[in-house]
Amino acid sequence: QSVLTQPPSVSGAPGQRVTISCTGSSSNIGAGYDVHWYQQLPGKAPKLLIYGNSNRPSGVPDRFSGSKSGTSASLAISGLQAEDEADYYCQSYDSSLSGRVFGGGTKLTVL
Amino acid sequence: QVQLVQSGAEVRKPGASVKVSCKASGYTFTNYYMHWVRQAPGQGLEWMGIIIPSGGSTTYTQKLQGRLTMTKDTSTSTVYMELSSLRSEDTAVYYCARDNGGYNDYWGQGTLVTVSS
């Protein structure tokens, strides 16, 4: 059971827009800690996708965007492409655990 | 360019220990904290702990307290993760990942540790 809750899977057709939610609590996201997102392609190491709730590292397409409100955060992917098929993880800090926490991950399928 | 290169796959018997290395290059080693994260087969990411390369201070997840040790060698820009009293549930890919203010901007390629009798 992960501290941050994500849907196990989402899907969308090429060109569509999908969102992935990340729900926390008052000891992590709700306490004001930033949320970060990672993309993990099959058999590869995770790659930073969004940092500080809504910032994209250099090289990440602007099709990817992040937001945060209250005890939740969201990752939106617009203009879906086949290469976006991957697992996506949110991450934050939890004050009661005194450490980093990850969501359980969401598998994105491009139909 | 920043690179984190980890040691190769390991196979251990239950009760044994394993030590995985992560050699950093392309940046000033002592300026960035380093995390270890593991991923069991078909499962999600699990944060293990953090080491501060400049002084060696560590913080571990409570779940692994007593079995996990992180160390560093500043002369070779290498961090190490040692896990003892291995169990089958410790079978996973272990990643080192550089910290950049709350998030991990660079990751190692991963090291598969298999615990099997």
GROMACS .gro file of N, CA, C and O in nm, chain A:
model
  444
    1GLN      N    1   0.084  -0.119   0.000
    1GLN     CA    2   0.000   0.000   0.000
    1GLN      C    3   0.089   0.125   0.000
    1GLN      O    4   0.160   0.151   0.097
    2SER      N    5   0.086   0.201  -0.109
    2SER     CA    6   0.169   0.320  -0.120
    2SER      C    7   0.106   0.438  -0.045
    2SER      O    8  -0.016   0.447  -0.033
    3VAL      N    9   0.193   0.526   0.004
    3VAL     CA   10   0.146   0.646   0.075
    3VAL      C   11   0.075   0.740  -0.021
    3VAL      O   12  -0.022   0.806   0.015
    4LEU      N   13   0.123   0.746  -0.144
    4LEU     CA   14   0.060   0.826  -0.249
    4LEU      C   15  -0.018   0.731  -0.340
    4LEU      O   16   0.036   0.630  -0.384
    5THR      N   17  -0.144   0.765  -0.366
    5THR     CA   18  -0.232   0.677  -0.442
    5THR      C   19  -0.246   0.721  -0.587
    5THR      O   20  -0.283   0.837  -0.614
    6GLN      N   21  -0.216   0.630  -0.677
    6GLN     CA   22  -0.232   0.654  -0.821
    6GLN      C   23  -0.323   0.546  -0.879
    6GLN      O   24  -0.327   0.434  -0.827
    7PRO      N   25  -0.394   0.576  -0.988
    7PRO     CA   26  -0.471   0.470  -1.055
    7PRO      C   27  -0.373   0.370  -1.116
    7PRO      O   28  -0.269   0.410  -1.168
    8PRO      N   29  -0.405   0.241  -1.111
    8PRO     CA   30  -0.312   0.141  -1.165
    8PRO      C   31  -0.289   0.156  -1.315
    8PRO      O   32  -0.179   0.127  -1.364
    9SER      N   33  -0.392   0.201  -1.387
    9SER     CA   34  -0.378   0.212  -1.531
    9SER      C   35  -0.467   0.321  -1.588
    9SER      O   36  -0.572   0.353  -1.531
   10VAL      N   37  -0.423   0.378  -1.699
   10VAL     CA   38  -0.502   0.471  -1.779
   10VAL      C   39  -0.472   0.438  -1.924
   10VAL      O   40  -0.369   0.378  -1.956
   11SER      N   41  -0.561   0.479  -2.012
   11SER     CA   42  -0.537   0.455  -2.154
   11SER      C   43  -0.599   0.567  -2.237
   11SER      O   44  -0.689   0.639  -2.191
   12GLY      N   45  -0.549   0.580  -2.358
   12GLY     CA   46  -0.602   0.681  -2.450
   12GLY      C   47  -0.554   0.653  -2.590
   12GLY      O   48  -0.453   0.585  -2.609
   13ALA      N   49  -0.625   0.706  -2.686
   13ALA     CA   50  -0.589   0.690  -2.826
   13ALA      C   51  -0.484   0.794  -2.864
   13ALA      O   52  -0.474   0.899  -2.799
   14PRO      N   53  -0.408   0.768  -2.968
   14PRO     CA   54  -0.311   0.867  -3.014
   14PRO      C   55  -0.378   1.002  -3.040
   14PRO      O   56  -0.488   1.008  -3.095
   15GLY      N   57  -0.313   1.109  -2.993
   15GLY     CA   58  -0.366   1.243  -3.010
   15GLY      C   59  -0.455   1.291  -2.896
   15GLY      O   60  -0.478   1.411  -2.881
   16GLN      N   61  -0.503   1.196  -2.815
   16GLN     CA   62  -0.591   1.234  -2.704
   16GLN      C   63  -0.511   1.287  -2.586
   16GLN      O   64  -0.388   1.285  -2.584
   17ARG      N   65  -0.587   1.332  -2.485
   17ARG     CA   66  -0.528   1.382  -2.361
   17ARG      C   67  -0.569   1.292  -2.246
   17ARG      O   68  -0.686   1.252  -2.236
   18VAL      N   69  -0.472   1.257  -2.162
   18VAL     CA   70  -0.502   1.177  -2.043
   18VAL      C   71  -0.444   1.247  -1.920
   18VAL      O   72  -0.350   1.327  -1.931
   19THR      N   73  -0.504   1.217  -1.805
   19THR     CA   74  -0.450   1.269  -1.680
   19THR      C   75  -0.429   1.155  -1.583
   19THR      O   76  -0.504   1.055  -1.583
   20ILE      N   77  -0.328   1.167  -1.500
   20ILE     CA   78  -0.296   1.069  -1.397
   20ILE      C   79  -0.296   1.142  -1.263
   20ILE      O   80  -0.225   1.242  -1.247
   21SER      N   81  -0.376   1.093  -1.171
   21SER     CA   82  -0.387   1.158  -1.041
   21SER      C   83  -0.291   1.096  -0.939
   21SER      O   84  -0.248   0.981  -0.953
   22CYS      N   85  -0.261   1.175  -0.838
   22CYS     CA   86  -0.172   1.131  -0.730
   22CYS      C   87  -0.230   1.192  -0.602
   22CYS      O   88  -0.223   1.314  -0.583
   23THR      N   89  -0.287   1.107  -0.519
   23THR     CA   90  -0.355   1.156  -0.399
   23THR      C   91  -0.275   1.125  -0.273
   23THR      O   92  -0.238   1.009  -0.251
   24GLY      N   93  -0.252   1.226  -0.193
   24GLY     CA   94  -0.175   1.209  -0.070
   24GLY      C   95  -0.255   1.246   0.052
   24GLY      O   96  -0.376   1.222   0.058
   25SER      N   97  -0.188   1.306   0.150
   25SER     CA   98  -0.253   1.341   0.276
   25SER      C   99  -0.188   1.465   0.336
   25SER      O  100  -0.102   1.528   0.273
   26SER      N  101  -0.229   1.497   0.456
   26SER     CA  102  -0.181   1.618   0.523
   26SER      C  103  -0.035   1.609   0.568
   26SER      O  104   0.022   1.710   0.611
   27SER      N  105   0.025   1.492   0.558
   27SER     CA  106   0.165   1.479   0.600
   27SER      C  107   0.259   1.482   0.480
   27SER      O  108   0.381   1.478   0.497
   28ASN      N  109   0.206   1.488   0.360
   28ASN     CA  110   0.293   1.493   0.242
   28ASN      C  111   0.246   1.605   0.148
   28ASN      O  112   0.282   1.721   0.169
   29ILE      N  113   0.168   1.574   0.048
   29ILE     CA  114   0.127   1.677  -0.049
   29ILE      C  115   0.051   1.790   0.021
   29ILE      O  116   0.074   1.908  -0.007
   30GLY      N  117  -0.039   1.754   0.109
   30GLY     CA  118  -0.120   1.854   0.179
   30GLY      C  119  -0.040   1.942   0.274
   30GLY      O  120  -0.087   2.050   0.313
   31ALA      N  121   0.079   1.899   0.311
   31ALA     CA  122   0.165   1.977   0.399
   31ALA      C  123   0.246   2.080   0.320
   31ALA      O  124   0.323   2.156   0.379
   32GLY      N  125   0.231   2.077   0.188
   32GLY     CA  126   0.300   2.175   0.106
   32GLY      C  127   0.425   2.124   0.037
   32GLY      O  128   0.492   2.200  -0.033
   33TYR      N  129   0.455   1.996   0.053
   33TYR     CA  130   0.574   1.942  -0.012
   33TYR      C  131   0.548   1.927  -0.163
   33TYR      O  132   0.437   1.893  -0.207
   34ASP      N  133   0.651   1.953  -0.238
   34ASP     CA  134   0.640   1.946  -0.384
   34ASP      C  135   0.616   1.804  -0.432
   34ASP      O  136   0.653   1.706  -0.367
   35VAL      N  137   0.554   1.795  -0.550
   35VAL     CA  138   0.530   1.667  -0.616
   35VAL      C  139   0.614   1.663  -0.744
   35VAL      O  140   0.622   1.763  -0.817
   36HIS      N  141   0.674   1.548  -0.769
   36HIS     CA  142   0.757   1.529  -0.887
   36HIS      C  143   0.708   1.404  -0.960
   36HIS      O  144   0.651   1.313  -0.897
   37TRP      N  145   0.731   1.400  -1.089
   37TRP     CA  146   0.683   1.288  -1.170
   37TRP      C  147   0.798   1.227  -1.249
   37TRP      O  148   0.885   1.298  -1.300
   38TYR      N  149   0.791   1.094  -1.262
   38TYR     CA  150   0.891   1.019  -1.337
   38TYR      C  151   0.822   0.930  -1.439
   38TYR      O  152   0.714   0.878  -1.413
   39GLN      N  153   0.889   0.912  -1.552
   39GLN     CA  154   0.845   0.820  -1.655
   39GLN      C  155   0.942   0.702  -1.659
   39GLN      O  156   1.063   0.723  -1.658
   40GLN      N  157   0.889   0.582  -1.661
   40GLN     CA  158   0.975   0.464  -1.668
   40GLN      C  159   0.933   0.379  -1.787
   40GLN      O  160   0.826   0.316  -1.786
   41LEU      N  161   1.016   0.379  -1.888
   41LEU     CA  162   0.993   0.292  -2.004
   41LEU      C  163   1.030   0.149  -1.966
   41LEU      O  164   1.111   0.127  -1.877
   42PRO      N  165   0.970   0.051  -2.034
   42PRO     CA  166   0.996  -0.090  -2.000
   42PRO      C  167   1.144  -0.124  -1.998
   42PRO      O  168   1.217  -0.095  -2.094
   43GLY      N  169   1.189  -0.181  -1.887
   43GLY     CA  170   1.327  -0.224  -1.875
   43GLY      C  171   1.429  -0.114  -1.855
   43GLY      O  172   1.550  -0.139  -1.858
   44LYS      N  173   1.382   0.009  -1.832
   44LYS     CA  174   1.473   0.123  -1.818
   44LYS      C  175   1.463   0.184  -1.679
   44LYS      O  176   1.369   0.158  -1.604
   45ALA      N  177   1.561   0.267  -1.647
   45ALA     CA  178   1.557   0.343  -1.522
   45ALA      C  179   1.454   0.455  -1.533
   45ALA      O  180   1.425   0.503  -1.644
   46PRO      N  181   1.397   0.496  -1.422
   46PRO     CA  182   1.305   0.610  -1.426
   46PRO      C  183   1.375   0.734  -1.479
   46PRO      O  184   1.497   0.750  -1.465
   47LYS      N  185   1.294   0.822  -1.539
   47LYS     CA  186   1.345   0.948  -1.594
   47LYS      C  187   1.260   1.062  -1.537
   47LYS      O  188   1.136   1.052  -1.535
   48LEU      N  189   1.324   1.168  -1.493
   48LEU     CA  190   1.251   1.283  -1.440
   48LEU      C  191   1.167   1.347  -1.549
   48LEU      O  192   1.220   1.381  -1.655
   49LEU      N  193   1.039   1.369  -1.520
   49LEU     CA  194   0.946   1.424  -1.618
   49LEU      C  195   0.897   1.563  -1.578
   49LEU      O  196   0.889   1.654  -1.660
   50ILE      N  197   0.861   1.578  -1.450
   50ILE     CA  198   0.812   1.704  -1.396
   50ILE      C  199   0.873   1.719  -1.257
   50ILE      O  200   0.872   1.624  -1.179
   51TYR      N  201   0.923   1.838  -1.226
   51TYR     CA  202   0.973   1.863  -1.090
   51TYR      C  203   0.908   1.989  -1.034
   51TYR      O  204   0.862   2.075  -1.111
   52GLY      N  205   0.901   1.996  -0.903
   52GLY     CA  206   0.841   2.113  -0.840
   52GLY      C  207   0.698   2.137  -0.883
   52GLY      O  208   0.659   2.250  -0.911
   53ASN      N  209   0.621   2.031  -0.892
   53ASN     CA  210   0.477   2.033  -0.925
   53ASN      C  211   0.446   2.057  -1.072
   53ASN      O  212   0.355   1.993  -1.127
   54SER      N  213   0.518   2.149  -1.136
   54SER     CA  214   0.476   2.186  -1.272
   54SER      C  215   0.590   2.225  -1.365
   54SER      O  216   0.564   2.279  -1.473
   55ASN      N  217   0.713   2.198  -1.326
   55ASN     CA  218   0.827   2.238  -1.409
   55ASN      C  219   0.881   2.122  -1.491
   55ASN      O  220   0.894   2.011  -1.441
   56ARG      N  221   0.913   2.150  -1.616
   56ARG     CA  222   0.968   2.047  -1.705
   56ARG      C  223   1.118   2.064  -1.719
   56ARG      O  224   1.166   2.174  -1.750
   57PRO      N  225   1.193   1.955  -1.701
   57PRO     CA  226   1.337   1.962  -1.729
   57PRO      C  227   1.360   1.986  -1.877
   57PRO      O  228   1.271   1.960  -1.961
   58SER      N  229   1.477   2.034  -1.908
   58SER     CA  230   1.512   2.056  -2.047
   58SER      C  231   1.498   1.925  -2.125
   58SER      O  232   1.542   1.819  -2.079
   59GLY      N  233   1.435   1.932  -2.241
   59GLY     CA  234   1.420   1.815  -2.326
   59GLY      C  235   1.287   1.743  -2.312
   59GLY      O  236   1.254   1.659  -2.397
   60VAL      N  237   1.211   1.774  -2.209
   60VAL     CA  238   1.078   1.713  -2.193
   60VAL      C  239   0.977   1.796  -2.273
   60VAL      O  240   0.966   1.916  -2.252
   61PRO      N  241   0.904   1.731  -2.362
   61PRO     CA  242   0.807   1.805  -2.446
   61PRO      C  243   0.701   1.876  -2.363
   61PRO      O  244   0.663   1.828  -2.254
   62ASP      N  245   0.650   1.987  -2.416
   62ASP     CA  246   0.547   2.062  -2.342
   62ASP      C  247   0.411   1.992  -2.348
   62ASP      O  248   0.313   2.046  -2.297
   63ARG      N  249   0.406   1.874  -2.409
   63ARG     CA  250   0.282   1.793  -2.402
   63ARG      C  251   0.259   1.743  -2.260
   63ARG      O  252   0.148   1.702  -2.226
   64PHE      N  253   0.366   1.741  -2.181
   64PHE     CA  254   0.358   1.695  -2.043
   64PHE      C  255   0.344   1.817  -1.950
   64PHE      O  256   0.421   1.912  -1.960
   65SER      N  257   0.245   1.811  -1.860
   65SER     CA  258   0.228   1.921  -1.766
   65SER      C  259   0.183   1.866  -1.632
   65SER      O  260   0.121   1.759  -1.624
   66GLY      N  261   0.216   1.939  -1.526
   66GLY     CA  262   0.181   1.895  -1.392
   66GLY      C  263   0.113   2.005  -1.314
   66GLY      O  264   0.134   2.124  -1.340
   67SER      N  265   0.031   1.964  -1.218
   67SER     CA  266  -0.037   2.060  -1.132
   67SER      C  267  -0.055   1.998  -0.994
   67SER      O  268  -0.045   1.877  -0.976
   68LYS      N  269  -0.083   2.086  -0.897
   68LYS     CA  270  -0.103   2.040  -0.759
   68LYS      C  271  -0.209   2.127  -0.694
   68LYS      O  272  -0.213   2.248  -0.715
   69SER      N  273  -0.294   2.063  -0.614
   69SER     CA  274  -0.397   2.136  -0.541
   69SER      C  275  -0.436   2.057  -0.417
   69SER      O  276  -0.471   1.940  -0.427
   70GLY      N  277  -0.427   2.122  -0.302
   70GLY     CA  278  -0.464   2.055  -0.178
   70GLY      C  279  -0.377   1.934  -0.149
   70GLY      O  280  -0.255   1.945  -0.142
   71THR      N  281  -0.440   1.818  -0.135
   71THR     CA  282  -0.367   1.695  -0.105
   71THR      C  283  -0.347   1.609  -0.230
   71THR      O  284  -0.314   1.490  -0.219
   72SER      N  285  -0.365   1.668  -0.348
   72SER     CA  286  -0.351   1.590  -0.472
   72SER      C  287  -0.268   1.663  -0.576
   72SER      O  288  -0.249   1.785  -0.569
   73ALA      N  289  -0.221   1.585  -0.671
   73ALA     CA  290  -0.149   1.639  -0.785
   73ALA      C  291  -0.192   1.562  -0.909
   73ALA      O  292  -0.249   1.452  -0.899
   74SER      N  293  -0.164   1.619  -1.024
   74SER     CA  294  -0.201   1.553  -1.150
   74SER      C  295  -0.093   1.573  -1.254
   74SER      O  296  -0.028   1.676  -1.259
   75LEU      N  297  -0.080   1.471  -1.337
   75LEU     CA  298   0.006   1.477  -1.455
   75LEU      C  299  -0.085   1.468  -1.577
   75LEU      O  300  -0.169   1.377  -1.585
   76ALA      N  301  -0.071   1.561  -1.668
   76ALA     CA  302  -0.150   1.559  -1.791
   76ALA      C  303  -0.058   1.537  -1.909
   76ALA      O  304   0.052   1.595  -1.916
   77ILE      N  305  -0.103   1.452  -2.000
   77ILE     CA  306  -0.028   1.426  -2.123
   77ILE      C  307  -0.123   1.452  -2.239
   77ILE      O  308  -0.227   1.385  -2.252
   78SER      N  309  -0.090   1.550  -2.320
   78SER     CA  310  -0.175   1.582  -2.435
   78SER      C  311  -0.109   1.533  -2.563
   78SER      O  312   0.011   1.505  -2.566
   79GLY      N  313  -0.189   1.521  -2.670
   79GLY     CA  314  -0.135   1.475  -2.796
   79GLY      C  315  -0.062   1.341  -2.782
   79GLY      O  316   0.052   1.327  -2.825
   80LEU      N  317  -0.130   1.244  -2.719
   80LEU     CA  318  -0.068   1.115  -2.691
   80LEU      C  319   0.003   1.056  -2.810
   80LEU      O  320  -0.048   1.059  -2.923
   81GLN      N  321   0.121   0.999  -2.783
   81GLN     CA  322   0.199   0.932  -2.886
   81GLN      C  323   0.232   0.790  -2.837
   81GLN      O  324   0.236   0.765  -2.717
   82ALA      N  325   0.257   0.702  -2.932
   82ALA     CA  326   0.287   0.563  -2.897
   82ALA      C  327   0.406   0.554  -2.801
   82ALA      O  328   0.409   0.470  -2.712
   83GLU      N  329   0.501   0.645  -2.817
   83GLU     CA  330   0.623   0.641  -2.734
   83GLU      C  331   0.596   0.682  -2.589
   83GLU      O  332   0.685   0.670  -2.505
   84ASP      N  333   0.476   0.733  -2.560
   84ASP     CA  334   0.441   0.771  -2.424
   84ASP      C  335   0.400   0.650  -2.340
   84ASP      O  336   0.381   0.662  -2.218
   85GLU      N  337   0.385   0.537  -2.404
   85GLU     CA  338   0.343   0.416  -2.331
   85GLU      C  339   0.454   0.378  -2.233
   85GLU      O  340   0.566   0.345  -2.272
   86ALA      N  341   0.421   0.385  -2.104
   86ALA     CA  342   0.520   0.368  -1.999
   86ALA      C  343   0.449   0.365  -1.864
   86ALA      O  344   0.327   0.380  -1.856
   87ASP      N  345   0.529   0.345  -1.759
   87ASP     CA  346   0.479   0.359  -1.622
   87ASP      C  347   0.515   0.498  -1.571
   87ASP      O  348   0.625   0.548  -1.596
   88TYR      N  349   0.422   0.559  -1.498
   88TYR     CA  350   0.444   0.694  -1.445
   88TYR      C  351   0.430   0.692  -1.293
   88TYR      O  352   0.335   0.633  -1.240
   89TYR      N  353   0.523   0.758  -1.225
   89TYR     CA  354   0.525   0.760  -1.079
   89TYR      C  355   0.528   0.904  -1.028
   89TYR      O  356   0.605   0.986  -1.078
   90CYS      N  357   0.447   0.930  -0.925
   90CYS     CA  358   0.460   1.057  -0.855
   90CYS      C  359   0.546   1.035  -0.730
   90CYS      O  360   0.560   0.922  -0.681
   91GLN      N  361   0.605   1.142  -0.681
   91GLN     CA  362   0.694   1.134  -0.565
   91GLN      C  363   0.686   1.263  -0.485
   91GLN      O  364   0.674   1.372  -0.541
   92SER      N  365   0.690   1.250  -0.353
   92SER     CA  366   0.691   1.366  -0.266
   92SER      C  367   0.769   1.332  -0.140
   92SER      O  368   0.841   1.231  -0.137
   93TYR      N  369   0.754   1.414  -0.038
   93TYR     CA  370   0.818   1.390   0.091
   93TYR      C  371   0.708   1.377   0.196
   93TYR      O  372   0.605   1.447   0.189
   94ASP      N  373   0.728   1.287   0.292
   94ASP     CA  374   0.631   1.269   0.398
   94ASP      C  375   0.692   1.301   0.533
   94ASP      O  376   0.792   1.239   0.572
   95SER      N  377   0.635   1.395   0.603
   95SER     CA  378   0.693   1.440   0.730
   95SER      C  379   0.676   1.336   0.842
   95SER      O  380   0.760   1.326   0.930
   96SER      N  381   0.570   1.258   0.838
   96SER     CA  382   0.551   1.158   0.944
   96SER      C  383   0.645   1.039   0.926
   96SER      O  384   0.682   0.974   1.022
   97LEU      N  385   0.684   1.013   0.803
   97LEU     CA  386   0.778   0.905   0.774
   97LEU      C  387   0.922   0.955   0.765
   97LEU      O  388   1.015   0.877   0.761
   98SER      N  389   0.937   1.087   0.760
   98SER     CA  390   1.069   1.149   0.747
   98SER      C  391   1.146   1.094   0.628
   98SER      O  392   1.265   1.061   0.638
   99GLY      N  393   1.079   1.083   0.516
   99GLY     CA  394   1.146   1.032   0.398
   99GLY      C  395   1.065   1.052   0.272
   99GLY      O  396   0.950   1.096   0.275
  100ARG      N  397   1.128   1.018   0.161
  100ARG     CA  398   1.062   1.027   0.031
  100ARG      C  399   0.954   0.919   0.020
  100ARG      O  400   0.967   0.811   0.078
  101VAL      N  401   0.851   0.951  -0.055
  101VAL     CA  402   0.746   0.854  -0.083
  101VAL      C  403   0.711   0.858  -0.231
  101VAL      O  404   0.714   0.964  -0.294
  102PHE      N  405   0.680   0.741  -0.285
  102PHE     CA  406   0.639   0.730  -0.424
  102PHE      C  407   0.494   0.682  -0.431
  102PHE      O  408   0.445   0.613  -0.340
  103GLY      N  409   0.428   0.716  -0.540
  103GLY     CA  410   0.300   0.656  -0.569
  103GLY      C  411   0.322   0.514  -0.619
  103GLY      O  412   0.435   0.475  -0.651
  104GLY      N  413   0.216   0.438  -0.628
  104GLY     CA  414   0.227   0.299  -0.670
  104GLY      C  415   0.254   0.280  -0.819
  104GLY      O  416   0.286   0.170  -0.864
  105GLY      N  417   0.242   0.390  -0.894
  105GLY     CA  418   0.268   0.383  -1.037
  105GLY      C  419   0.141   0.365  -1.118
  105GLY      O  420   0.045   0.300  -1.074
  106THR      N  421   0.141   0.423  -1.237
  106THR     CA  422   0.029   0.412  -1.330
  106THR      C  423   0.081   0.370  -1.466
  106THR      O  424   0.172   0.433  -1.520
  107LYS      N  425   0.024   0.263  -1.519
  107LYS     CA  426   0.063   0.215  -1.652
  107LYS      C  427  -0.023   0.284  -1.757
  107LYS      O  428  -0.146   0.271  -1.755
  108LEU      N  429   0.042   0.356  -1.846
  108LEU     CA  430  -0.028   0.423  -1.955
  108LEU      C  431  -0.021   0.337  -2.080
  108LEU      O  432   0.087   0.300  -2.125
  109THR      N  433  -0.138   0.306  -2.133
  109THR     CA  434  -0.147   0.231  -2.258
  109THR      C  435  -0.201   0.323  -2.367
  109THR      O  436  -0.304   0.388  -2.349
  110VAL      N  437  -0.129   0.329  -2.478
  110VAL     CA  438  -0.174   0.407  -2.594
  110VAL      C  439  -0.242   0.310  -2.689
  110VAL      O  440  -0.178   0.218  -2.743
  111LEU      N  441  -0.371   0.329  -2.705
  111LEU     CA  442  -0.453   0.232  -2.780
  111LEU      C  443  -0.423   0.231  -2.929
  111LEU      O  444  -0.380   0.333  -2.985
   0.00000   0.00000   0.00000
